[in-house]
mmCIF file of C-alpha atoms in Angstrom:
data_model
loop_
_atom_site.group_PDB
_atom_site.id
_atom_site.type_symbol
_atom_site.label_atom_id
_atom_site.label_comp_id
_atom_site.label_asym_id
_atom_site.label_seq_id
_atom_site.Cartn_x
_atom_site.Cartn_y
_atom_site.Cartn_z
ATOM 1 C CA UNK A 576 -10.937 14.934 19.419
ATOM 2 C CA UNK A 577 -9.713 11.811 20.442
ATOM 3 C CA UNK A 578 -7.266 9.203 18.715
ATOM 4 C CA UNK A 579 -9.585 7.470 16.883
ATOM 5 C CA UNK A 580 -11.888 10.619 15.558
ATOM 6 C CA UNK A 581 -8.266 12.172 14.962
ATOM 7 C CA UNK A 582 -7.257 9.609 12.818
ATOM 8 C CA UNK A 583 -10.595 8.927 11.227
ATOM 9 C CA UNK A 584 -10.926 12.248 9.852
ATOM 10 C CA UNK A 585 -8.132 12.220 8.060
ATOM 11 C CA UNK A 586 -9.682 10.179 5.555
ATOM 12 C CA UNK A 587 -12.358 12.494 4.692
ATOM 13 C CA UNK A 588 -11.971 14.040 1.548
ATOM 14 C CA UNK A 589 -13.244 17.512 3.508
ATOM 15 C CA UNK A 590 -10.970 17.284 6.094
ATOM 16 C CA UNK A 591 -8.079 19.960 6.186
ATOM 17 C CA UNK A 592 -4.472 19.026 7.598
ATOM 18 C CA UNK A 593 -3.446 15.467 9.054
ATOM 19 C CA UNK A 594 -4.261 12.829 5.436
ATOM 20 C CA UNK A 595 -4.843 9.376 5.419
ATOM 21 C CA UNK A 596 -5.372 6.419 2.968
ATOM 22 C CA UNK A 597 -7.792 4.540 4.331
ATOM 23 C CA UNK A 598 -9.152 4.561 8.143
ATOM 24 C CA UNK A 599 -11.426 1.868 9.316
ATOM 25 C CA UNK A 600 -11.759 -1.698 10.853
ATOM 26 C CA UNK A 601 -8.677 -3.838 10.247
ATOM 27 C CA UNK A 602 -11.430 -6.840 8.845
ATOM 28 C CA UNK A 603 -12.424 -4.805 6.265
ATOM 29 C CA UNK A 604 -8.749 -3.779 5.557
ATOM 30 C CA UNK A 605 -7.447 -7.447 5.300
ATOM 31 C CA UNK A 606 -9.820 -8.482 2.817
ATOM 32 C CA UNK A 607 -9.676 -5.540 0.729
ATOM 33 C CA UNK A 608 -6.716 -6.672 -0.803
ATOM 34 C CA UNK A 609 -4.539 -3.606 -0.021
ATOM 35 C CA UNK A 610 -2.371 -5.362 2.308
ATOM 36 C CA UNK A 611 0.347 -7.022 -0.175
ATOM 37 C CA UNK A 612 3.042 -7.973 2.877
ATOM 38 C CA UNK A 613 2.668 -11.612 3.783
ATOM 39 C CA UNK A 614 4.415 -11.173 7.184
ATOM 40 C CA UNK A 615 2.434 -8.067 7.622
ATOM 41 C CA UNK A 616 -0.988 -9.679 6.411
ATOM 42 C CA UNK A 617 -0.347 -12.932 8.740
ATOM 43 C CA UNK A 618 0.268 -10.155 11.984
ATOM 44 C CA UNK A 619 -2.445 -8.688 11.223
ATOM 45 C CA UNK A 620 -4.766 -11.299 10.699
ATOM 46 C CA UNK A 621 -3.554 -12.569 14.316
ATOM 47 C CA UNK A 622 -4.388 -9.393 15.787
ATOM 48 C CA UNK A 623 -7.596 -8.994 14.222
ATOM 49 C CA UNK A 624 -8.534 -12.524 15.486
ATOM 50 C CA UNK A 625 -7.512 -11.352 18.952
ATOM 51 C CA UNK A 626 -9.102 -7.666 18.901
ATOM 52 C CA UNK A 627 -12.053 -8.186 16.548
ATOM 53 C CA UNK A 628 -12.768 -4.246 17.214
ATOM 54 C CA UNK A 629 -9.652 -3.125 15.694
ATOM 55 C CA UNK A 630 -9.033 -0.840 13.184
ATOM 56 C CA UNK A 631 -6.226 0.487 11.264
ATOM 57 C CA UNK A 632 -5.130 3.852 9.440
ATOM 58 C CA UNK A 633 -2.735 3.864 6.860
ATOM 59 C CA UNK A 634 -0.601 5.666 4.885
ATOM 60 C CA UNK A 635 -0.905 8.956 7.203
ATOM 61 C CA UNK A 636 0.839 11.901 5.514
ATOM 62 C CA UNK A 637 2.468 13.732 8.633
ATOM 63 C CA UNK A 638 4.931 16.764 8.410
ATOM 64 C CA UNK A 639 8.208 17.761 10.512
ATOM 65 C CA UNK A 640 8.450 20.985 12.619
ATOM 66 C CA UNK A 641 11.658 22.479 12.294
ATOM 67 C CA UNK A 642 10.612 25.385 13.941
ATOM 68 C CA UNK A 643 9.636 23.620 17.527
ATOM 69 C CA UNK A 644 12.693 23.777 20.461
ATOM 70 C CA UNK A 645 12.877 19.683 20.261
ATOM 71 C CA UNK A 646 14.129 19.817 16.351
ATOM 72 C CA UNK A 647 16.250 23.126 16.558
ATOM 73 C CA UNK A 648 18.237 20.949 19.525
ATOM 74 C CA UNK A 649 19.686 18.364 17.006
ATOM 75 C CA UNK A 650 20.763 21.092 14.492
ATOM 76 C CA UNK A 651 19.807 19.412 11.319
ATOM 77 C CA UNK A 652 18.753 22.550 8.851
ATOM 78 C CA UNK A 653 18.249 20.631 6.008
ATOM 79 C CA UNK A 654 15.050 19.399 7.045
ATOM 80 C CA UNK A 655 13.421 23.042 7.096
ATOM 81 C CA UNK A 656 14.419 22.619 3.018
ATOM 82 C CA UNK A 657 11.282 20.004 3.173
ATOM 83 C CA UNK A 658 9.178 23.360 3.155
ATOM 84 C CA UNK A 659 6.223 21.436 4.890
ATOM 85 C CA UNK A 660 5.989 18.567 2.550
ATOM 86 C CA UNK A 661 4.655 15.535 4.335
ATOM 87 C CA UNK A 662 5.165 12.220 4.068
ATOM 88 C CA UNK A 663 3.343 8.678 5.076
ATOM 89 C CA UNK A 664 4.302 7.245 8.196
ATOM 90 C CA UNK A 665 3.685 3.083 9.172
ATOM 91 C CA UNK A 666 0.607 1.977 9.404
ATOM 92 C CA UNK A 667 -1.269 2.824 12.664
ATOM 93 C CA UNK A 668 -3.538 0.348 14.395
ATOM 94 C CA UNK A 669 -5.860 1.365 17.496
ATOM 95 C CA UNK A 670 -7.671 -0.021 19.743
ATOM 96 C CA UNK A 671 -10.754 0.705 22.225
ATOM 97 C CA UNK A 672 -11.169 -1.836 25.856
ATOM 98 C CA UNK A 673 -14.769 -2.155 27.236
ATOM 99 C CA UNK A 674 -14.229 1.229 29.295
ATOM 100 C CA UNK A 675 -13.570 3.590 26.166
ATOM 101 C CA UNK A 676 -10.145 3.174 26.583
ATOM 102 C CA UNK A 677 -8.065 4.325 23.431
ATOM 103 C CA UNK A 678 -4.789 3.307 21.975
ATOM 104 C CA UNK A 679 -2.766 2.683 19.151
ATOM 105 C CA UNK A 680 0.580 1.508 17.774
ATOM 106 C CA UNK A 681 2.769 2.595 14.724
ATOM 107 C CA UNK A 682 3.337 -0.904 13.555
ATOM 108 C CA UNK A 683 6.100 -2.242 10.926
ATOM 109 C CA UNK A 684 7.828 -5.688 10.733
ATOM 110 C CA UNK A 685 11.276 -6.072 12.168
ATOM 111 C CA UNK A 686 13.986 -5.498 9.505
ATOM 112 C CA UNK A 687 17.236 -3.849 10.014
ATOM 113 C CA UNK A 688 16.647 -0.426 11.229
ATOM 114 C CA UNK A 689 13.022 -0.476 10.691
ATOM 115 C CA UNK A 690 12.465 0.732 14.407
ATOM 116 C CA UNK A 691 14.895 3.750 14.523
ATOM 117 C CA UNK A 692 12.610 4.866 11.406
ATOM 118 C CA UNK A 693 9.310 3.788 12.990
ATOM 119 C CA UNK A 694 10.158 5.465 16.523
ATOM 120 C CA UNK A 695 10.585 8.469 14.632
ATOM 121 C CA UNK A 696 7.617 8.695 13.129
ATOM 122 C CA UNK A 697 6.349 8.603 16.564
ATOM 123 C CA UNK A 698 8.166 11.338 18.168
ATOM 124 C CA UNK A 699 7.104 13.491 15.068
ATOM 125 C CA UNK A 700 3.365 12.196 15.210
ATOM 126 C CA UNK A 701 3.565 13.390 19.095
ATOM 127 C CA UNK A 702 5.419 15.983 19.515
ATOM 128 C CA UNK A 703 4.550 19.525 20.682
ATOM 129 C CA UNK A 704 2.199 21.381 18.711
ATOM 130 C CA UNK A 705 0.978 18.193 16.915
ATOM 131 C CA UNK A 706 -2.822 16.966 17.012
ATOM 132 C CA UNK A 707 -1.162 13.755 18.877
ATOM 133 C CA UNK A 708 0.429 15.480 21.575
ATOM 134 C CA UNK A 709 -2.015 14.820 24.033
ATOM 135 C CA UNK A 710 -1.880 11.483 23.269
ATOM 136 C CA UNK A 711 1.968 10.621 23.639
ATOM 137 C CA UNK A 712 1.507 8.285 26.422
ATOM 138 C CA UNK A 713 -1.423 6.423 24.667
ATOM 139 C CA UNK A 714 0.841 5.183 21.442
ATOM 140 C CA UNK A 715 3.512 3.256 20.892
ATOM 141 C CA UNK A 716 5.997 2.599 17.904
ATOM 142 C CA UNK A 717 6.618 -1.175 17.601
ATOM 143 C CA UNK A 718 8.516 -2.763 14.491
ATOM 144 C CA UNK A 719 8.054 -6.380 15.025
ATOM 145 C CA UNK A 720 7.174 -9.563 12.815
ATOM 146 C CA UNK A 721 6.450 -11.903 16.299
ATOM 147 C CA UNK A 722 3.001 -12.284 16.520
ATOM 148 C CA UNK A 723 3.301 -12.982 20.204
ATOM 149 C CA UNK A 724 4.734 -9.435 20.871
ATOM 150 C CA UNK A 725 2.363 -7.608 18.782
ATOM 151 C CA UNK A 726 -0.127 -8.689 20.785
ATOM 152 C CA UNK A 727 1.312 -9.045 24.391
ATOM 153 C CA UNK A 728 2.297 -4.735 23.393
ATOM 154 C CA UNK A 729 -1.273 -4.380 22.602
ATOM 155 C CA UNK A 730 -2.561 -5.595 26.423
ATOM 156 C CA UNK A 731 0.223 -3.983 27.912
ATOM 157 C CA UNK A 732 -0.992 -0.298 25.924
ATOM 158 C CA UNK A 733 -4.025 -1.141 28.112
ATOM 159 C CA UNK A 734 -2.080 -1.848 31.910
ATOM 160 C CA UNK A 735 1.246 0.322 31.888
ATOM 161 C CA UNK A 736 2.413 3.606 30.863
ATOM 162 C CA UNK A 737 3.101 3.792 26.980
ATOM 163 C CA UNK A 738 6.403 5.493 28.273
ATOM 164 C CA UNK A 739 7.226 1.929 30.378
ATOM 165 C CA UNK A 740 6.359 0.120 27.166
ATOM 166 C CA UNK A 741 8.767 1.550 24.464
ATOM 167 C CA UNK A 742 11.931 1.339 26.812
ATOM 168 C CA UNK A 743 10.868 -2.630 27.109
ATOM 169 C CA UNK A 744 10.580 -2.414 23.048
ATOM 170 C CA UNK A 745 13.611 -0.875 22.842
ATOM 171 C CA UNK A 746 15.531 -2.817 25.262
ATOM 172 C CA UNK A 747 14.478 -6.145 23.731
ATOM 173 C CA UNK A 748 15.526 -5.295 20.234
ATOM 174 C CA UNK A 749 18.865 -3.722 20.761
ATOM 175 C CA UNK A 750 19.331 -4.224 24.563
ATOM 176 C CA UNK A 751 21.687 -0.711 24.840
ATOM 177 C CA UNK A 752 22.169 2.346 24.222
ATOM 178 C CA UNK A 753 25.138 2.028 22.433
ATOM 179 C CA UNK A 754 23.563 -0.506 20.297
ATOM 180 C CA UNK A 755 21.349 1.611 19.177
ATOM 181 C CA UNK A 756 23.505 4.692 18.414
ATOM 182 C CA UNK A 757 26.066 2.116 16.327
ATOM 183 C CA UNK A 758 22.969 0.855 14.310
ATOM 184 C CA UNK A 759 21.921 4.402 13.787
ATOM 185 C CA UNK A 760 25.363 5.422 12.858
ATOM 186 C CA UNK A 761 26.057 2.554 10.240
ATOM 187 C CA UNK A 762 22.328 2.849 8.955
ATOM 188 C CA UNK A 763 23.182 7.048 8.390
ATOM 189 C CA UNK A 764 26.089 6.166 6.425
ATOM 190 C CA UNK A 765 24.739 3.038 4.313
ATOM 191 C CA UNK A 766 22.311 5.784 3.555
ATOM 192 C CA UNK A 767 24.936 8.530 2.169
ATOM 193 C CA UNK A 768 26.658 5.875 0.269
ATOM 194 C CA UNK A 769 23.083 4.321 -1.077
ATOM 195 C CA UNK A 770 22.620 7.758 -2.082
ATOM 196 C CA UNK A 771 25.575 8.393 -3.752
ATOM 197 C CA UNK A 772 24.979 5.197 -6.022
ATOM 198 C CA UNK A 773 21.432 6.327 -6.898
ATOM 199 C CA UNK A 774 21.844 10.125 -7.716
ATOM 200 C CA UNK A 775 24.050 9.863 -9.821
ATOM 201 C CA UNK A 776 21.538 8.043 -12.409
ATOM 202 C CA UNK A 777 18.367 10.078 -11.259
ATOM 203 C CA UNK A 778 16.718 12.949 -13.027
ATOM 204 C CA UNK A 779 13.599 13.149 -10.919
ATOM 205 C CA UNK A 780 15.398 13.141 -7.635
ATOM 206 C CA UNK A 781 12.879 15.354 -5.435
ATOM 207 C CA UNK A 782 11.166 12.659 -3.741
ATOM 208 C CA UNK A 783 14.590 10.480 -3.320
ATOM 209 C CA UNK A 784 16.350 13.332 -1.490
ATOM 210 C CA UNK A 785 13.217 14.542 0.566
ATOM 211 C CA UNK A 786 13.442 10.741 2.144
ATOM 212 C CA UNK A 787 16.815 10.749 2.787
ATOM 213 C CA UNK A 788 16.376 14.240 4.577
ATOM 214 C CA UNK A 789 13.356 12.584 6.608
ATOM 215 C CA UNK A 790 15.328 9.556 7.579
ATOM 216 C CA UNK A 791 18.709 11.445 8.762
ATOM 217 C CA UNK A 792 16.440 13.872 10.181
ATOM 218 C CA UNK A 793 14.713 10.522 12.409
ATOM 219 C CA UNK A 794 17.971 9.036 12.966
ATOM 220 C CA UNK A 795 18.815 12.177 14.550
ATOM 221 C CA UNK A 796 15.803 12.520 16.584
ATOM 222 C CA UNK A 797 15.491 8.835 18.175
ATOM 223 C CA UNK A 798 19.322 9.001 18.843
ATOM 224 C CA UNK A 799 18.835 12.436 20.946
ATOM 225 C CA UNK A 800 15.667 11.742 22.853
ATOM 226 C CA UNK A 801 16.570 8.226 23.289
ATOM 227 C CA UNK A 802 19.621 9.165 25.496
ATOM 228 C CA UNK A 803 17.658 12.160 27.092
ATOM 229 C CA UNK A 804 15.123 9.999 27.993
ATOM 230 C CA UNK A 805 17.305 7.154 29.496
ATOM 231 C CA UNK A 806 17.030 7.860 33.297
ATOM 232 C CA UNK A 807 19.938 5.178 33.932
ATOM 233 C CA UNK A 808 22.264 7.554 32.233
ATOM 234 C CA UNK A 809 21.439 10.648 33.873
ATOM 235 C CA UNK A 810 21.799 8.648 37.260
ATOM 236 C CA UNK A 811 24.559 6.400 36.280
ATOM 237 C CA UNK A 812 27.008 8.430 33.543
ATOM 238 C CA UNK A 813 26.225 11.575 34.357
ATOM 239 C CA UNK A 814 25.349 11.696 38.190
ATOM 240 C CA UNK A 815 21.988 13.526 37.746
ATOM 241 C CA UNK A 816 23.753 16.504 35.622
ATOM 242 C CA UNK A 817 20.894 16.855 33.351
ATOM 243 C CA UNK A 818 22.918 19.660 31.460
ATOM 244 C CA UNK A 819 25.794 16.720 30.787
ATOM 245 C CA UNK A 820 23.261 14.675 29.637
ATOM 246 C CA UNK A 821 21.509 17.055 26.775
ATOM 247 C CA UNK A 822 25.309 17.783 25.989
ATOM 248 C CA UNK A 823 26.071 14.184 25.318
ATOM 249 C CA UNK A 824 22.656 13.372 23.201
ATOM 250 C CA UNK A 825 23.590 16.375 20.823
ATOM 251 C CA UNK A 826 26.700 15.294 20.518
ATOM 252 C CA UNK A 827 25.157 11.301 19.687
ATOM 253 C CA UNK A 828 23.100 13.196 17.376
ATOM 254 C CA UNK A 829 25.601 15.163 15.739
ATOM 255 C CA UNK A 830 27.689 11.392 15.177
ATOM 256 C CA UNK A 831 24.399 11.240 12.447
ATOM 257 C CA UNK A 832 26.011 12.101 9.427
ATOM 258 C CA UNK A 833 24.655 13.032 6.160
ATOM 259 C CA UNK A 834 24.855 14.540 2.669
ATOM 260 C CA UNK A 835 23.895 18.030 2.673
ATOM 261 C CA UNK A 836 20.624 18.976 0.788
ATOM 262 C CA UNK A 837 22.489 21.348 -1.813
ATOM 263 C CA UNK A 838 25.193 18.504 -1.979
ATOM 264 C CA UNK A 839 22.661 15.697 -3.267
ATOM 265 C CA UNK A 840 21.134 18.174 -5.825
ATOM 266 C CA UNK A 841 24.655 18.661 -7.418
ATOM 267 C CA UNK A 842 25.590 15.074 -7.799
ATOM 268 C CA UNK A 843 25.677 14.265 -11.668
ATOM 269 C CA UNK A 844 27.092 11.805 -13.927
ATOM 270 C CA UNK A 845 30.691 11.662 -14.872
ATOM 271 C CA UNK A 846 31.439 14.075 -18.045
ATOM 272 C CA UNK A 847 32.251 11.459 -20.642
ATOM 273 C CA UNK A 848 36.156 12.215 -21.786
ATOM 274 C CA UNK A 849 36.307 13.747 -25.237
ATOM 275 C CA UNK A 850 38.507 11.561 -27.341
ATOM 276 C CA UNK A 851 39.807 13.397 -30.422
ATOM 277 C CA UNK A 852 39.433 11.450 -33.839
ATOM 278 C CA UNK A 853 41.203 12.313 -37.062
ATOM 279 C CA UNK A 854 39.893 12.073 -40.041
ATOM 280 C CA UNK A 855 40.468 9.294 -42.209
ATOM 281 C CA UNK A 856 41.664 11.880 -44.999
ATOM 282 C CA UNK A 857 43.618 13.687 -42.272
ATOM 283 C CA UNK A 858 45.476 10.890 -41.260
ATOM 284 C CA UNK A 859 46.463 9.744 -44.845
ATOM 285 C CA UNK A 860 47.803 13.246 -45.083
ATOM 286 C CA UNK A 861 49.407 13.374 -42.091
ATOM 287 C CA UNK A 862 51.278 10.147 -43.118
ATOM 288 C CA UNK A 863 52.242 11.595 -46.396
ATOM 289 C CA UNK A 864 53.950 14.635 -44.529
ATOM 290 C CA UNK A 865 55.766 12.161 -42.166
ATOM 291 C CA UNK A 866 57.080 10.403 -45.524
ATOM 292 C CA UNK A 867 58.272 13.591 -47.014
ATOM 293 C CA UNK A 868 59.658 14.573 -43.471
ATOM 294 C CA UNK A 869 61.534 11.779 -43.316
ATOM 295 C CA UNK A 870 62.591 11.567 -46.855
ATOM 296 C CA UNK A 871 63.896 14.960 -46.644
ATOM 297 C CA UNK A 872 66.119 14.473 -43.656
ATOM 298 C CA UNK A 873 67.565 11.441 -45.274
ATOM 299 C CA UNK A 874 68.705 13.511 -47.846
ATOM 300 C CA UNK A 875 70.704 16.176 -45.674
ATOM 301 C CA UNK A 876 72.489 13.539 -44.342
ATOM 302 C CA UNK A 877 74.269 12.137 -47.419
#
């Protein structure tokens, strides 16, 4: 099947595996009323005006491998605790040109660390074994609220590799490497601390700690795969030494850190102290012994 059929059968009730909340043009989506985002809803309004033939799938429930070579490298177990469960990725528009071409984009606006998350969701949609695979230099993961870009990324998806198109992406919004791996860092341990805060007053908690696992689990991956993938490193820090290189990105990846699965589930409230009370009637006898106490020893020392 191709993108499109892929992603439109997800949204039939009948249809086994990959799950979707609504597939179909993005006119019909904007005036459904689902979209609620402003910045989101004006993007997409733009890019509907631009690609009248464009549709949208959202809310696609996709699930982790821990089992494939790729996730076993950045030696995060916890995530094989998710036990399949899925979860919905960003919103995916495609897009067909007057040859048949087709593409699409994991879209979300540009907040802080939005595109670490969203690039993950693409490596996960794409990688080996998935129904995407094929199709890994025919999407792109963009988190961006310039209309302007959106749009320039969606002509590009139709005249350059997908491949040449995310390192652009991913040079204009952090411009390094090491920008990246700092943001990824400090967004990892907001998270532990976030979660920390939150656990401690939760009683349903399942669905909290399964996205916590997902998102160290994507901070993980983009961090690896983005410095494996970075030819200017393997020519320029490591002098070609592809071995060096995979050495380095687990060690990036292993700079990730995280509360451990079996940690988060044990985080309670503080035990309240016991404070002892006495009786009212206690007390009044308690004073009346002290009296007598100290009437007595009064008396043995006349």
């Amino acid at each position: 099947m191709s993108i499109i059929e892929i992603l439109q059968s997800s949204a039939q009730p009948e249809t086994e595996g990959l799950k979707s909340t609504y597939c179909g043009p993005l006119a019909d989506y904007l005036t459904s009323g689902q979209c609620q985002d402003e910045t989101v809803k004006y993007v997409y309004e733009k890019v509907n005006a631009a690609y009248p033939q464009a549709g949208i799938c959202t809310g696609l429930n996709i699930t982790v491998n821990p089992n494939i070579v790729p996730n076993q490298i950045i030696r995060y177990k916890d995530v094989a605790k998710l036990n399949g469960k899925g979860y919905p990725c960003a919103d995916i528009l495609y897009f067909t040109n007057e040859s048949g071409a087709e593409k699409a984009m994991l879209y979300t606006p540009l907040t802080s660390g939005a595109y670490l998350l969203v690039k993950g969701e693409y490596l996960v949609l794409t990688e080996p074994g998935s129904a995407f695979e094929p199709y890994r230099n025919d999407i792109v993961a963009l988190a961006s609220s310039d209309v302007d870009f959106v749009i320039n990324t969606v002509k590009d998806l139709f005249r350059r590799n997908a491949g040449g198109i995310q390192r652009f992406i991913e040079r204009k919004i952090y411009g390094s490497y090491e920008l990246l791996l700092a943001d990824a860092v400090k967004m990892a341990d907001d998270l532990a601390t976030e979660a920390k805060e939150k656990l401690v007053e939760m009683d349903d908690r399942a669905g909290y700690i399964q996205s916590c696992v997902l998102k160290w689990f994507m901070l993980k991956k983009v961090v690896y795969v983005s410095y494996m993938l970075d030819k200017n490193i393997l020519n320029n820090v490591h002098e070609g030494n592809s071995k060096a290189q995979r050495t380095q990105a687990k060690a990036n990846a292993d700079t990730i850190k995280f509360i451990p699965y079996s940690e988060m589930w044990r985080i309670s409230r503080p035990k309240p102290r016991r404070v002892r009370t006495i009786d009212p009637l206690d007390a009044q006898t308690m004073a009346e012994a002290e009296r007598i106490e100290s009437y007595n020893e009064s008396l043995k020392n006349q």
